Each structure stands twice: as structure tokens, then as C-alpha cells.
Short mmCIF file of C-alpha atoms and ligand atoms in Angstrom, two decimals:
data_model
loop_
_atom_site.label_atom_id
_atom_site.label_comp_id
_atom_site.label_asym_id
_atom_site.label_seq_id
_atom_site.Cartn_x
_atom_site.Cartn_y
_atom_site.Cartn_z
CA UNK A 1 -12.32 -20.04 14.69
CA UNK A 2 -14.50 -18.03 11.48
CA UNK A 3 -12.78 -17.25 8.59
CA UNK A 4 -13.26 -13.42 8.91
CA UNK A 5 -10.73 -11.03 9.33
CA UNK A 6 -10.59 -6.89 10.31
CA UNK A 7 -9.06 -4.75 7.75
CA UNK A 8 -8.31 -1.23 9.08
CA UNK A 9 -7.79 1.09 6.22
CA UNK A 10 -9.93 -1.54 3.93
CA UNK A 11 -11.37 1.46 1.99
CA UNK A 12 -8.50 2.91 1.03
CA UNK A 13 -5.86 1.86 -2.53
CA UNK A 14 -4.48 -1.10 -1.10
CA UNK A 15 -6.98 -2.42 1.08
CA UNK A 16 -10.03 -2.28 -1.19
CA UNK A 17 -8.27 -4.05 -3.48
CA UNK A 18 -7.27 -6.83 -1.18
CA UNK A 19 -10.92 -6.81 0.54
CA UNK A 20 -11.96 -7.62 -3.16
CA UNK A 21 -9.54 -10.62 -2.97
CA UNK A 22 -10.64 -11.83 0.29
CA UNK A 23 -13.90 -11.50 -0.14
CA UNK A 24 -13.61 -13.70 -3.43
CA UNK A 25 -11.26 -16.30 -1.19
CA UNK A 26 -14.84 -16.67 1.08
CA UNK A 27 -13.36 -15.14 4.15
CA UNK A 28 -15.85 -12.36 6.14
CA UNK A 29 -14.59 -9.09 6.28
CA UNK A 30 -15.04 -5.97 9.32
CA UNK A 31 -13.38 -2.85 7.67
CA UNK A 32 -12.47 -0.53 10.15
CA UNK A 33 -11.68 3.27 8.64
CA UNK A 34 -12.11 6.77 9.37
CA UNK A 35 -12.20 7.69 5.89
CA UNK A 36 -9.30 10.28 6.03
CA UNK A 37 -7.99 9.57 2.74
CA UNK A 38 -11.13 7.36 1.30
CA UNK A 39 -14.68 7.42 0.14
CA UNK A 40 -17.40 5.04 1.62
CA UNK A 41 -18.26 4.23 -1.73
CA UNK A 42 -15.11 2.28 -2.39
CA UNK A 43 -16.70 -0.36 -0.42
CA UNK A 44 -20.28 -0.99 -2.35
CA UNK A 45 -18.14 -1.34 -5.43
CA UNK A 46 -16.07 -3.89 -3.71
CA UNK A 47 -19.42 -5.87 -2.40
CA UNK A 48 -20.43 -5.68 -5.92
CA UNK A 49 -17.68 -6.86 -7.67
CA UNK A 50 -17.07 -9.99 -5.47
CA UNK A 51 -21.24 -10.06 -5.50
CA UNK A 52 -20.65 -10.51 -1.59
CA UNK A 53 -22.42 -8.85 1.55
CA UNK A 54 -20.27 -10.48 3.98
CA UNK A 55 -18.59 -7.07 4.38
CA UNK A 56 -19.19 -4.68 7.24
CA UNK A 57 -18.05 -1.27 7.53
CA UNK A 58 -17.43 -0.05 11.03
CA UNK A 59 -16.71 3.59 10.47
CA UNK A 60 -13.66 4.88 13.77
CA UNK A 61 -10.24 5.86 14.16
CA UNK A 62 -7.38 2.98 14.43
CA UNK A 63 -6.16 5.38 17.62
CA UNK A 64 -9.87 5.23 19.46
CA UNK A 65 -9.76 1.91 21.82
CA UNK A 66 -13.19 2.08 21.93
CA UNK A 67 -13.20 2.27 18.63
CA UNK A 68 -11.37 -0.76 17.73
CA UNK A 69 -13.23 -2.65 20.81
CA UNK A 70 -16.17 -2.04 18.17
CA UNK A 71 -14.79 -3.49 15.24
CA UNK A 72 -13.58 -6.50 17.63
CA UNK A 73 -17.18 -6.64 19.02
CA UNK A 74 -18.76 -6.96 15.36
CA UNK A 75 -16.27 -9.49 14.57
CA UNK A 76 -17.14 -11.91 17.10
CA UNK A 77 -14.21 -13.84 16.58
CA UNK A 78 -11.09 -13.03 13.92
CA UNK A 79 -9.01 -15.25 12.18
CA UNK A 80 -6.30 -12.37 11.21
CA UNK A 81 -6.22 -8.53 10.95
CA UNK A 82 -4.68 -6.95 8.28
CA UNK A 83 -3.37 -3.22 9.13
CA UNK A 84 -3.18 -0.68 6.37
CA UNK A 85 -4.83 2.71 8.53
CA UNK A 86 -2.25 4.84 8.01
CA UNK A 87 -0.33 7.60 6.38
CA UNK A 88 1.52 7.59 3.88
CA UNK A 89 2.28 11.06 2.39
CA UNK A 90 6.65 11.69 2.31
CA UNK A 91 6.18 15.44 2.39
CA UNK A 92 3.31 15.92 4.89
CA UNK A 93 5.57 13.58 7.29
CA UNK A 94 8.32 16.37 6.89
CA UNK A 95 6.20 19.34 7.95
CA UNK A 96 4.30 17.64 10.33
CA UNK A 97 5.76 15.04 11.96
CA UNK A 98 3.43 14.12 15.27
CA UNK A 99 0.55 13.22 12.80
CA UNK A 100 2.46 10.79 11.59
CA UNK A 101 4.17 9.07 14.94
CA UNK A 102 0.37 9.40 16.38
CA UNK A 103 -1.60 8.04 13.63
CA UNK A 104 1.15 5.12 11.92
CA UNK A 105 2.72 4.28 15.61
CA UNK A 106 0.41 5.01 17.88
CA UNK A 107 -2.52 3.73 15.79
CA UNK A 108 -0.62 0.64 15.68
CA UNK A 109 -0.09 0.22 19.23
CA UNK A 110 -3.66 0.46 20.26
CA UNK A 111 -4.49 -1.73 17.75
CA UNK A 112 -1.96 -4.26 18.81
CA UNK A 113 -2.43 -3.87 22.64
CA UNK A 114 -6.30 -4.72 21.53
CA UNK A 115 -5.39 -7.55 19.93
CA UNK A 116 -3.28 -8.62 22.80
CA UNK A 117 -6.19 -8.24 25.33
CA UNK A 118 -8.48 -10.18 23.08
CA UNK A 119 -5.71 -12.67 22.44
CA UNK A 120 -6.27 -12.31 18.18
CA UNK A 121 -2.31 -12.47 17.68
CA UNK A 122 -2.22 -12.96 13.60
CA UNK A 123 -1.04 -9.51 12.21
CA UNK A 124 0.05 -8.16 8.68
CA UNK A 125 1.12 -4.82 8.65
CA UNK A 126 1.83 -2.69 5.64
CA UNK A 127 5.68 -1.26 5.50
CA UNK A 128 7.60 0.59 3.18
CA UNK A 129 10.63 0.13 0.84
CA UNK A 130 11.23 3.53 2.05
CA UNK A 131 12.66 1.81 5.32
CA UNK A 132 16.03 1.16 3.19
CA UNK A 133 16.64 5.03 2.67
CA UNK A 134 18.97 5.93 -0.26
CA UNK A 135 20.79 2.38 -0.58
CA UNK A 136 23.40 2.15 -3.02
CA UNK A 137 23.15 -1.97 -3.52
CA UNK A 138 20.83 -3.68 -5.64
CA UNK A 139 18.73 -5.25 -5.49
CA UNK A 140 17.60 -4.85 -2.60
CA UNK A 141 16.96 -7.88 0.47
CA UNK A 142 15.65 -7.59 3.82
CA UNK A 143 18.60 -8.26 5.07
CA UNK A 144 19.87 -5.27 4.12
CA UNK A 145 20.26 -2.21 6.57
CA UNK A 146 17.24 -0.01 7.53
CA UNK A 147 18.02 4.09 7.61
CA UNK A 148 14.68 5.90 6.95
CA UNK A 149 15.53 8.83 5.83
CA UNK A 150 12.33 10.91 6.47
CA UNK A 151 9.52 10.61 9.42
CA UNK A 152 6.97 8.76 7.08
CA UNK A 153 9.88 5.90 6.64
CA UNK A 154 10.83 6.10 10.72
CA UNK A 155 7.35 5.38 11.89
CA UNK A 156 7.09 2.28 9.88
CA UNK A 157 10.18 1.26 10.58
CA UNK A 158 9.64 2.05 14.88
CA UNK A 159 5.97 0.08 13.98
CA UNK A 160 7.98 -3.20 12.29
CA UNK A 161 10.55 -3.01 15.74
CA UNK A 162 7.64 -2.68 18.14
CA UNK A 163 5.86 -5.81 16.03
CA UNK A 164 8.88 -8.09 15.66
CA UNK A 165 9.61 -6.99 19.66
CA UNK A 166 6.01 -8.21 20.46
CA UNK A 167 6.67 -11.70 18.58
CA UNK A 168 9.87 -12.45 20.96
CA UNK A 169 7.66 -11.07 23.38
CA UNK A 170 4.65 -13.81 23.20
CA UNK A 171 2.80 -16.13 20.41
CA UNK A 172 2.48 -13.85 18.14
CA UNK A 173 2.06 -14.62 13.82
CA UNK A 174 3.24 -11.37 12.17
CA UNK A 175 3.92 -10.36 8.95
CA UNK A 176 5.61 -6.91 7.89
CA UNK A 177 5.10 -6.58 4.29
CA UNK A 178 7.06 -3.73 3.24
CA UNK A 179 5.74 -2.91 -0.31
CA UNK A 180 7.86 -1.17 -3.14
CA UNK A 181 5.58 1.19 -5.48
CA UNK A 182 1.97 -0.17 -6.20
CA UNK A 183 0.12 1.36 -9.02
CA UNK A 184 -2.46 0.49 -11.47
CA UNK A 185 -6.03 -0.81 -10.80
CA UNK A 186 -8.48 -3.48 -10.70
CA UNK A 187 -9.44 -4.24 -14.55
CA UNK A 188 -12.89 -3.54 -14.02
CA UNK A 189 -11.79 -0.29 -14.01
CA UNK A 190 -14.50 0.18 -10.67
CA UNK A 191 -11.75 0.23 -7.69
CA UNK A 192 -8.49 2.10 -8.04
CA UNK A 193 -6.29 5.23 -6.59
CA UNK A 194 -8.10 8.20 -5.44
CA UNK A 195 -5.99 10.98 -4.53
CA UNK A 196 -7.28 14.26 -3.32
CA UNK A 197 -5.96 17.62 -4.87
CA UNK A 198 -3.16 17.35 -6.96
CA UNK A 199 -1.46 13.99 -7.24
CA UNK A 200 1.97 13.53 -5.40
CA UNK A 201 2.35 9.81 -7.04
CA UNK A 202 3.98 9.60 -10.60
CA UNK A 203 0.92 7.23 -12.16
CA UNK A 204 -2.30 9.22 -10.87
CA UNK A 205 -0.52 12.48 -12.08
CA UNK A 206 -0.08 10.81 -15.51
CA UNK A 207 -3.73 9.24 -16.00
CA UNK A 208 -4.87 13.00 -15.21
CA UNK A 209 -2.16 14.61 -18.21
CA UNK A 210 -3.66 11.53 -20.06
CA UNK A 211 -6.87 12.83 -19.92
CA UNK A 212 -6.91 16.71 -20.06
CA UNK A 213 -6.98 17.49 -16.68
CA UNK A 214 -3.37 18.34 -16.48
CA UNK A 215 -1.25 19.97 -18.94
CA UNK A 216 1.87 18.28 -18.50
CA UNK A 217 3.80 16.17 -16.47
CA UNK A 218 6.78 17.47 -14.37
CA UNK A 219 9.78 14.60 -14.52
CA UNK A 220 11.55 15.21 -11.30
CA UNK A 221 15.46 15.43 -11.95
CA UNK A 222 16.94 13.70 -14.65
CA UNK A 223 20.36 14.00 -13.36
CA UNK A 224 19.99 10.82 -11.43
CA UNK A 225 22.96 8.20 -11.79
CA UNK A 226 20.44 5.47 -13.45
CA UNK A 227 20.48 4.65 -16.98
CA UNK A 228 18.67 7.51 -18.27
CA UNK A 229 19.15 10.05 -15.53
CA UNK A 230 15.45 9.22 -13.90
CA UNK A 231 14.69 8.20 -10.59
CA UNK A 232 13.78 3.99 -10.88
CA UNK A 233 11.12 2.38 -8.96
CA UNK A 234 9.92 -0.92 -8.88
CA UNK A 235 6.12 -0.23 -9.83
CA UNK A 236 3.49 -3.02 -8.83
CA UNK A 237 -0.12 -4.03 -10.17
CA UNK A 238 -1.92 -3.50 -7.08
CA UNK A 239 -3.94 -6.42 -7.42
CA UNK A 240 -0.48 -8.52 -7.14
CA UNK A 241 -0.16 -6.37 -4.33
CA UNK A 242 -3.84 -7.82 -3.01
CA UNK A 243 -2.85 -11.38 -3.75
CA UNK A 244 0.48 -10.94 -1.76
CA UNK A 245 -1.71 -10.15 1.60
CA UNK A 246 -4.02 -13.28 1.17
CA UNK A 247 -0.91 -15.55 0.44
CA UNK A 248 0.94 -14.20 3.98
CA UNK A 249 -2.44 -14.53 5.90
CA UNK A 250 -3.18 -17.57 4.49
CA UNK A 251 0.85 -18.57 5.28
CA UNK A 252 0.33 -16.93 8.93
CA UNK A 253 -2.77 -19.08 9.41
CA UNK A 254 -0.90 -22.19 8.56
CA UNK A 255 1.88 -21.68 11.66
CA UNK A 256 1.31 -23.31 14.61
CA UNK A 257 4.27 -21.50 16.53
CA UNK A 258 5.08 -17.82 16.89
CA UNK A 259 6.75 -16.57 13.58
CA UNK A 260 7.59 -13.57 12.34
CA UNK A 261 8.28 -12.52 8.70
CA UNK A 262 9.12 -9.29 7.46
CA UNK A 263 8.81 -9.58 3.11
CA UNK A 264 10.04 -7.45 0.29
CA UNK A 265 7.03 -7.23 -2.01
CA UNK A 266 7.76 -5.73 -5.12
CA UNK A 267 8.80 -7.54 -8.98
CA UNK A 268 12.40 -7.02 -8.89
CA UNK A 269 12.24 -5.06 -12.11
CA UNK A 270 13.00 -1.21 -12.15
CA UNK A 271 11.42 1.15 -14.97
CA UNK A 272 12.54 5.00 -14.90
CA UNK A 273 10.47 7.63 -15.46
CA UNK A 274 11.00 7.96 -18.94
CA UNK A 275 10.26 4.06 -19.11
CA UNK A 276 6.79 4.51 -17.32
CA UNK A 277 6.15 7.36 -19.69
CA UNK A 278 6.54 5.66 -23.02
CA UNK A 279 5.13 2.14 -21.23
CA UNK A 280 2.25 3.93 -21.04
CA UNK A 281 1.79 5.85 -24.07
CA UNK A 282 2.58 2.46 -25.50
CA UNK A 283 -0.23 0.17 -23.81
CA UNK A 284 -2.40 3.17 -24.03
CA UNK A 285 -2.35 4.71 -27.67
CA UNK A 286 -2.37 8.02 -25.60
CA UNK A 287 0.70 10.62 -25.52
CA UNK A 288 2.10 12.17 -22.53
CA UNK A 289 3.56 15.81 -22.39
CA UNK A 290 6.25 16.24 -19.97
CA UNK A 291 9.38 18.16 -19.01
CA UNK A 292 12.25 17.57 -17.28
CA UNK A 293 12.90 19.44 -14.14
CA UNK A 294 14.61 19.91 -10.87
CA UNK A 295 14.78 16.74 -8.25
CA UNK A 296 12.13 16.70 -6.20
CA UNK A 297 13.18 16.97 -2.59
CA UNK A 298 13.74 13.78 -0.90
CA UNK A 299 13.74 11.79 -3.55
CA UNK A 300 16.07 8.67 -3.63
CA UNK A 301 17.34 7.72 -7.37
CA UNK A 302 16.26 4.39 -7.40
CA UNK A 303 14.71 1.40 -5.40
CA UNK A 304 14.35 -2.00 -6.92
CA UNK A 305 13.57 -5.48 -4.57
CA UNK A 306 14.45 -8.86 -4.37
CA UNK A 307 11.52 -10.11 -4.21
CA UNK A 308 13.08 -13.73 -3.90
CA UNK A 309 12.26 -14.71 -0.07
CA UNK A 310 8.36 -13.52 -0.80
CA UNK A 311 8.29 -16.15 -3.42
CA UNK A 312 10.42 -18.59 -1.35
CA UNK A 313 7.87 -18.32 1.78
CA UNK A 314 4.85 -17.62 0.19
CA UNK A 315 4.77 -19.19 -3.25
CA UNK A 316 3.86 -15.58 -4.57
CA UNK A 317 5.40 -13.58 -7.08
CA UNK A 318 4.03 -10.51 -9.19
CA UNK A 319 2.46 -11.59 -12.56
CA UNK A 320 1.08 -8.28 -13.86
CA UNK A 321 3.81 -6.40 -16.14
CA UNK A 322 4.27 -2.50 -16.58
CA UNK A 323 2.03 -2.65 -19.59
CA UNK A 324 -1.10 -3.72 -17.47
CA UNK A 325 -0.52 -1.41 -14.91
CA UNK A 326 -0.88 1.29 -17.56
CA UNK A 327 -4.07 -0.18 -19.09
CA UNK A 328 -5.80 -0.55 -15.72
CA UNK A 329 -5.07 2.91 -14.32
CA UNK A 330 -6.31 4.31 -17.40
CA UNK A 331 -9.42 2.24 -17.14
CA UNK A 332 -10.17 3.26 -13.28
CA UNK A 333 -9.57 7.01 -14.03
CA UNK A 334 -11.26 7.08 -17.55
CA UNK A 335 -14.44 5.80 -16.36
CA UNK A 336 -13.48 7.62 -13.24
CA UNK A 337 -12.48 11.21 -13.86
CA UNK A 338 -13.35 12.37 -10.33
CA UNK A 339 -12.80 9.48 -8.19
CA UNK A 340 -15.19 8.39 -6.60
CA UNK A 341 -16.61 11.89 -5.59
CA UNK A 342 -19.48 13.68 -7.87
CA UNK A 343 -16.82 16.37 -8.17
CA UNK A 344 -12.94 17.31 -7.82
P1 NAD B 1 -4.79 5.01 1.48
O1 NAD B 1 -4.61 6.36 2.08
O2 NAD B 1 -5.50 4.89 0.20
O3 NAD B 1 -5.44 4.03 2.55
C1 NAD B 1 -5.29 4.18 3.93
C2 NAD B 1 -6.66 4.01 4.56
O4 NAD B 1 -6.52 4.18 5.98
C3 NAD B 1 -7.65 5.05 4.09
O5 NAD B 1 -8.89 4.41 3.82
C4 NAD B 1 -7.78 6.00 5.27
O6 NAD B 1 -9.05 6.61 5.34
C5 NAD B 1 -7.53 5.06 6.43
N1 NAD B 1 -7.04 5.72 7.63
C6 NAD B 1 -6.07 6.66 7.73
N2 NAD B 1 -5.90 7.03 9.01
C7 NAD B 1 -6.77 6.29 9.73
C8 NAD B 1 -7.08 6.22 11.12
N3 NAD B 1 -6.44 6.99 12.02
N4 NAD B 1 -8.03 5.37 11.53
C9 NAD B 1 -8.69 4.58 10.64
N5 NAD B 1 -8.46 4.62 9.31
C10 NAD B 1 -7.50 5.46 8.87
O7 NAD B 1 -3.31 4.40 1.35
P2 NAD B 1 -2.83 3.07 0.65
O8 NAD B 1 -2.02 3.46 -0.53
O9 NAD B 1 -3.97 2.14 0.47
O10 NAD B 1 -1.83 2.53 1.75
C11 NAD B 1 -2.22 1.60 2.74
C12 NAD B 1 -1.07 1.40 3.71
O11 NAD B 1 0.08 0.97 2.98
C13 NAD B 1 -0.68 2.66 4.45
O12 NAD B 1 -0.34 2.31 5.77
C14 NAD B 1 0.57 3.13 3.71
O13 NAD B 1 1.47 3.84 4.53
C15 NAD B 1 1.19 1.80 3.26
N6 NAD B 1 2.01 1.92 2.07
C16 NAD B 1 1.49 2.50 0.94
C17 NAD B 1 2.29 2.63 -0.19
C18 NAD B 1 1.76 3.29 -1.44
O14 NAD B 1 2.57 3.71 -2.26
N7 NAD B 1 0.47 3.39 -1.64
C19 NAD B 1 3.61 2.14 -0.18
C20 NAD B 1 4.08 1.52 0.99
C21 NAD B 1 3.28 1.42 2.11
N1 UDP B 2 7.76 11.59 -10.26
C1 UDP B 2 7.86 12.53 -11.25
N2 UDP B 2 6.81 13.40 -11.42
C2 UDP B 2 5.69 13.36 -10.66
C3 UDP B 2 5.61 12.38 -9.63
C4 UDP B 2 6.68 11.51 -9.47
O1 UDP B 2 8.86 12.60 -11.97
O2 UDP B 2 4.78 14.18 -10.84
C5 UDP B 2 8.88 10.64 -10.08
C6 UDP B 2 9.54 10.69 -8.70
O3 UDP B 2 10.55 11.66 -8.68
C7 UDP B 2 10.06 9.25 -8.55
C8 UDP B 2 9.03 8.42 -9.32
O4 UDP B 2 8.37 9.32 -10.21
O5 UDP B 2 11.30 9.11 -9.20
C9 UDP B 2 7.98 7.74 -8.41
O6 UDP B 2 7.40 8.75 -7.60
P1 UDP B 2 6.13 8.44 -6.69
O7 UDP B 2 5.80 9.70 -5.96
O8 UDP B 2 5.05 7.81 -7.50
O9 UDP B 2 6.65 7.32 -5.70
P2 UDP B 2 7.79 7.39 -4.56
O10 UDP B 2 8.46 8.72 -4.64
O11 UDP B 2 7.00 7.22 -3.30
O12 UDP B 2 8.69 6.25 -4.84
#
């Protein structure tokens, strides 16, 4: 066996960040992406940071056979893939549904059924907390029952039943990470969260009001039964987020039997809006304008892990606190205004 692995959505948030990770662990890397949601560019600053080459950008769709054949074909041989193509937009998934069962479910079937025929069975796949729906326990274990609540939510949740039926099914090594709400940015302030249009996420919309772009931010309900009326999430550095992905491929690679794991990965601490608002103006020196208005719909009032099996299995835990997650998402978009296009 190498020690190079295929990323499919490696140029996007998450997976340039963990590319960067890899790369520095001295494992070879095949991105396979369309660039639907992500810039090519996301990858030269990833090379350059790790000051590695051993990266190689097949440019397809996750849905194209032939496509993934490709990525397969440059690979030579894999080690593990790690599956972030997707999408991953809660509102889109309302109005248009199909996209989302074709690209997150289907996608992930022809990838897997080219895995199969090429017998590469080591798999991490990126799930959501939004799997839980609007639970009413905290915090929250895997254990704990599944009822997606909107299509974005179902299709991960029909990808982690098709995975975990494929492990019963045959020697399979999968891993279904389902991540709570990653934010922030590598320090370098070179790699980080590049939405296009107006930002739907709660700490891109704030690094734009931070820095003139926006007037003010809109704080969606404040009516919600948490302790200051504020939805809760549990926000996570993305680069704990990155070292999360090598820990379960480097636990996957250690199995010698099928296994399947399916992880919380978050901190286990909540922060409101209110609490990311003044953690920010805090760590940045900046000040935030914001009112309060009407929920936002489909909105859940709070989710919050236990991220205690992750640690358990995987030695990993989240070491980045609110406070650097504010410093590094000001750095990216700061040096950054326009992502990494010449213009918005
Ligand atoms: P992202 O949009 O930044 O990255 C996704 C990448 O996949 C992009 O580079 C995009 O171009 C690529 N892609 C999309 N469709 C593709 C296709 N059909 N073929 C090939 N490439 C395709 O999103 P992200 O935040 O990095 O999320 C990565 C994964 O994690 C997604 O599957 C997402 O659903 C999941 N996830 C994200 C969050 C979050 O809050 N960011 C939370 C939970 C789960
Ligand atoms: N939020 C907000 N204003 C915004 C964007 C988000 O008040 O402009 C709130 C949202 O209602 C939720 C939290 O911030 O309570 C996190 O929202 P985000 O969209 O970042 O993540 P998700 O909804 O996917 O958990």
C-alpha cells in the first residue's frame, strides 16, 4: 500500500483544511472536485503552506464514474478516501430537493460502488449534527435517535444507512463523522470559508459586519428557550475539525477487521448568539452591530455534542476555544476581503 489518499471536495472549507493536515502528516493527496462551491486557488495555498507538491487536483463530478475512475487511475493505489463533495446549504435543500438526493446520495453511491470495484474499502464520510433534528436532551450522543428534519439532514442520514449497510455487507473500514458547527480558519489567515453571495452561516456574516461590508448583523429569534433566548451551537476551530479526519483515518488504517464508527465531532460546549457576538468583539477589539429579529425558518434552538466516544476511540478532542475561532476568521477574511476571487 502508498500512503496517499483521494479527497473529494478537498478544495472546499473543510477539506482544504484537512488536505493541509495530511499533507503535513506526509501522506499523498488526489483531490477530486468540481469546484461548485470552491476556487482552484484554495489548493496552491494549501501546497504552499505545507511547502508540498505531492498534491494533485483532478478536476470532475463525485456523480461521473468515469470521473472518479480518473481520480482512482491517478492514484495508483489508495490507502483511504475521505468524502466531503457535497452540499450542504439547509434552505436550498428545501426548495430543491433532487439536487441534494443526486449530488449527497447519489454522489456517494458511485463513489462507493467505485471503491467496491477497485476493492479501496477505507471510507470517512462527512455527516451532520443536523441528523438529530430538534432534540430536546443534552448533550447530545450517537446513540441518540436520528429525525432529520429537512432534506439536507435526510440525505446524510440515507448516505450514513447505505455506509453502515455496506460494512455488514463486506470488509469495509468506515467512519461517519457527523460534525457540529465548524468555523474559524487556519492562523495563517491563507485558507478559510468562502461563501458566495451573502453569507447564510452566523461567523462569515459577522467577519463581513466586522469589516464594512455589511451593516449589521440580523440575530435570528431571541425567543429561544436557552439561556439568553438565542439559538446555541457548538462552534468548532476547523483545524480541530482537520485533525479529527487524520486521527479516524489514521484509526481506520490501524483495523484489521471490518469496523464501522459513526463519531460526534464537536467540543461539547454551546455559545449563543449573543455569546459568539461579544466572544468576538472581545478577541477582536472590533464591535459588532446587530438586531434581534424573527427566527429564521428551520432553525432548531440549540445543538451541543458529547463529544466523549470521539475522544474515547480516537484520542482526539477539540483544543481551539471560541476566542481563536474569532481571531482566525478575522485573519482569513481581513487579509481576504473577497475570498479567494479578485472580486465579490
Ligand atoms: P464546501 O462547499 O466548502 O466544500 C464542498 C466541496 O465539494 C467544494 O469544494 C465543492 O466544490 C465540492 N463539490 C460539491 N459538489 C460536488 C460534486 N458533485 N462533485 C465534486 N465535488 C463537489 O463545504 P464544507 O463546509 O467544506 O463541507 C464539506 C462537507 O461537510 C459537505 O459534505 C458538507 O455537507 C459537510 N458538512 C459541512 C458542515 C459545515 O457547517 N460546513 C457541517 C456538517 C457537515
Ligand atoms: N444566525 C443568526 N444570524 C445570521 C446567521 C445565523 O442569528 O446571520 C444564527 C442561527 O439562527 C443559529 C446560529 O446563528 O442559531 C448558527 O447558524 P449557522 O447558519 O451558522 O449554523 P446552523 O444553522 O447550520 O447551525
Amino acid at each position: 500500500m502508498t500512503n496517499r489518499v483521494l479527497i473529494t471536495g478537498g478544495a472546499g472549507f473543510i477539506g482544504s483544511h484537512t488536505a493541509l493536515v495530511l499533507l503535513e502528516q506526509g501522506y499523498e493527496l488526489v483531490i477530486l472536485d468540481n469546484f461548485d462551491n470552491s476556487n482552484p486557488k484554495a489548493l496552491d495555498r494549501v501546497k504552499d503552506l505545507a511547502g508540498s507538491k505531492a498534491l494533485e487536483l483532478v478536476e470532475g463530478d463525485v456523480r461521473d464514474p468515469t470521473a472518479v475512475n480518473r481520480a482512482f487511475d491517478n492514484c495508483g493505489s489508495v490507502e483511504g478516501v475521505i468524502h466531503f463533495a457535497g452540499l450542504k446549504a439547509v434552505s436550498e435543500s428545501v426548495t430543491n430537493p433532487l439536487r441534494y438526493w443526486d449530488v449527497n446520495v447519489n454522489g456517494s453511491r458511485v463513489l462507493a460502488a467505485t471503491m467496491e470495484k477497485r476493492n479501496f474499502r477505507t471510507l470517512v464520510f462527512s455527516s451532520t449534527s443536523t441528523v438529530y433534528g430538534e432534540p430536546e436532551n443534552f448533550p447530545l450522543h450517537e446513540e441518540m435517535p436520528t429525525v432529520p428534519v429537512h432534506p439536507y439532514a435526510q440525505t446524510k442520514l440515507a448516505v450514513e444507512q447505505m455506509l453502515n449497510a455496506l460494512c455488514r455487507s463486506g470488509n469495509w473500514r468506515i467512519a461517519c463523522l457527523r460534525y457540529f458547527n465548524p468555523v474559524g480558519a487556519h492562523p495563517s489567515g491563507r485558507i478559510g470559508e468562502d461563501p458566495l453571495g451573502i453569507p447564510n452561516n452566523l461567523f462569515p456574516f459577522i467577519t463581513q459586519v466586522a469589516a464594512g461590508s455589511r451593516k449589521k448583523l440580523n440575530v435570528f429569534g431571541s425567543d429561544y428557550p436557552t439561556h439568553d433566548g438565542t439559538g446555541v451551537r457548538d462552534y468548532l476551530h476547523v483545524m480541530d475539525l482537520a485533525e479529527a479526519h487524520s486521527s479516524t483515518l489514521n484509526h481506520l488504517l490501524k483495523q484489521t477487521s471490518p469496523h464501522q464508527l459513526t463519531l460526534n465531532i464537536g467540543t461539547g460546549c454551546g455559545f449563543s448568539v449573543l455569546d459568539v457576538i461579544r466572544g468576538f468583539e472581545e478577541a477582536t477589539g472590533l464591535s459588532i452591530p446587530y438586531q434581534l429579529v424573527s427566527r429564521r425558518p428551520g432553525d432548531v434552538p440549540k445543538l451541543e455534542a458529547c463529544p466523549q466516544k470521539a475522544k474515547n476511540i480516537l484520542g482526539w478532542s477539540a483544543t481551539r476555544d471560541l476566542a481563536q475561532m474569532c481571531r482566525d476568521s478575522w485573519a482569513w477574511q481581513r487579509a481576504n476581503p473577497t475570498g479567494y476571487r479578485d472580486v465579490l
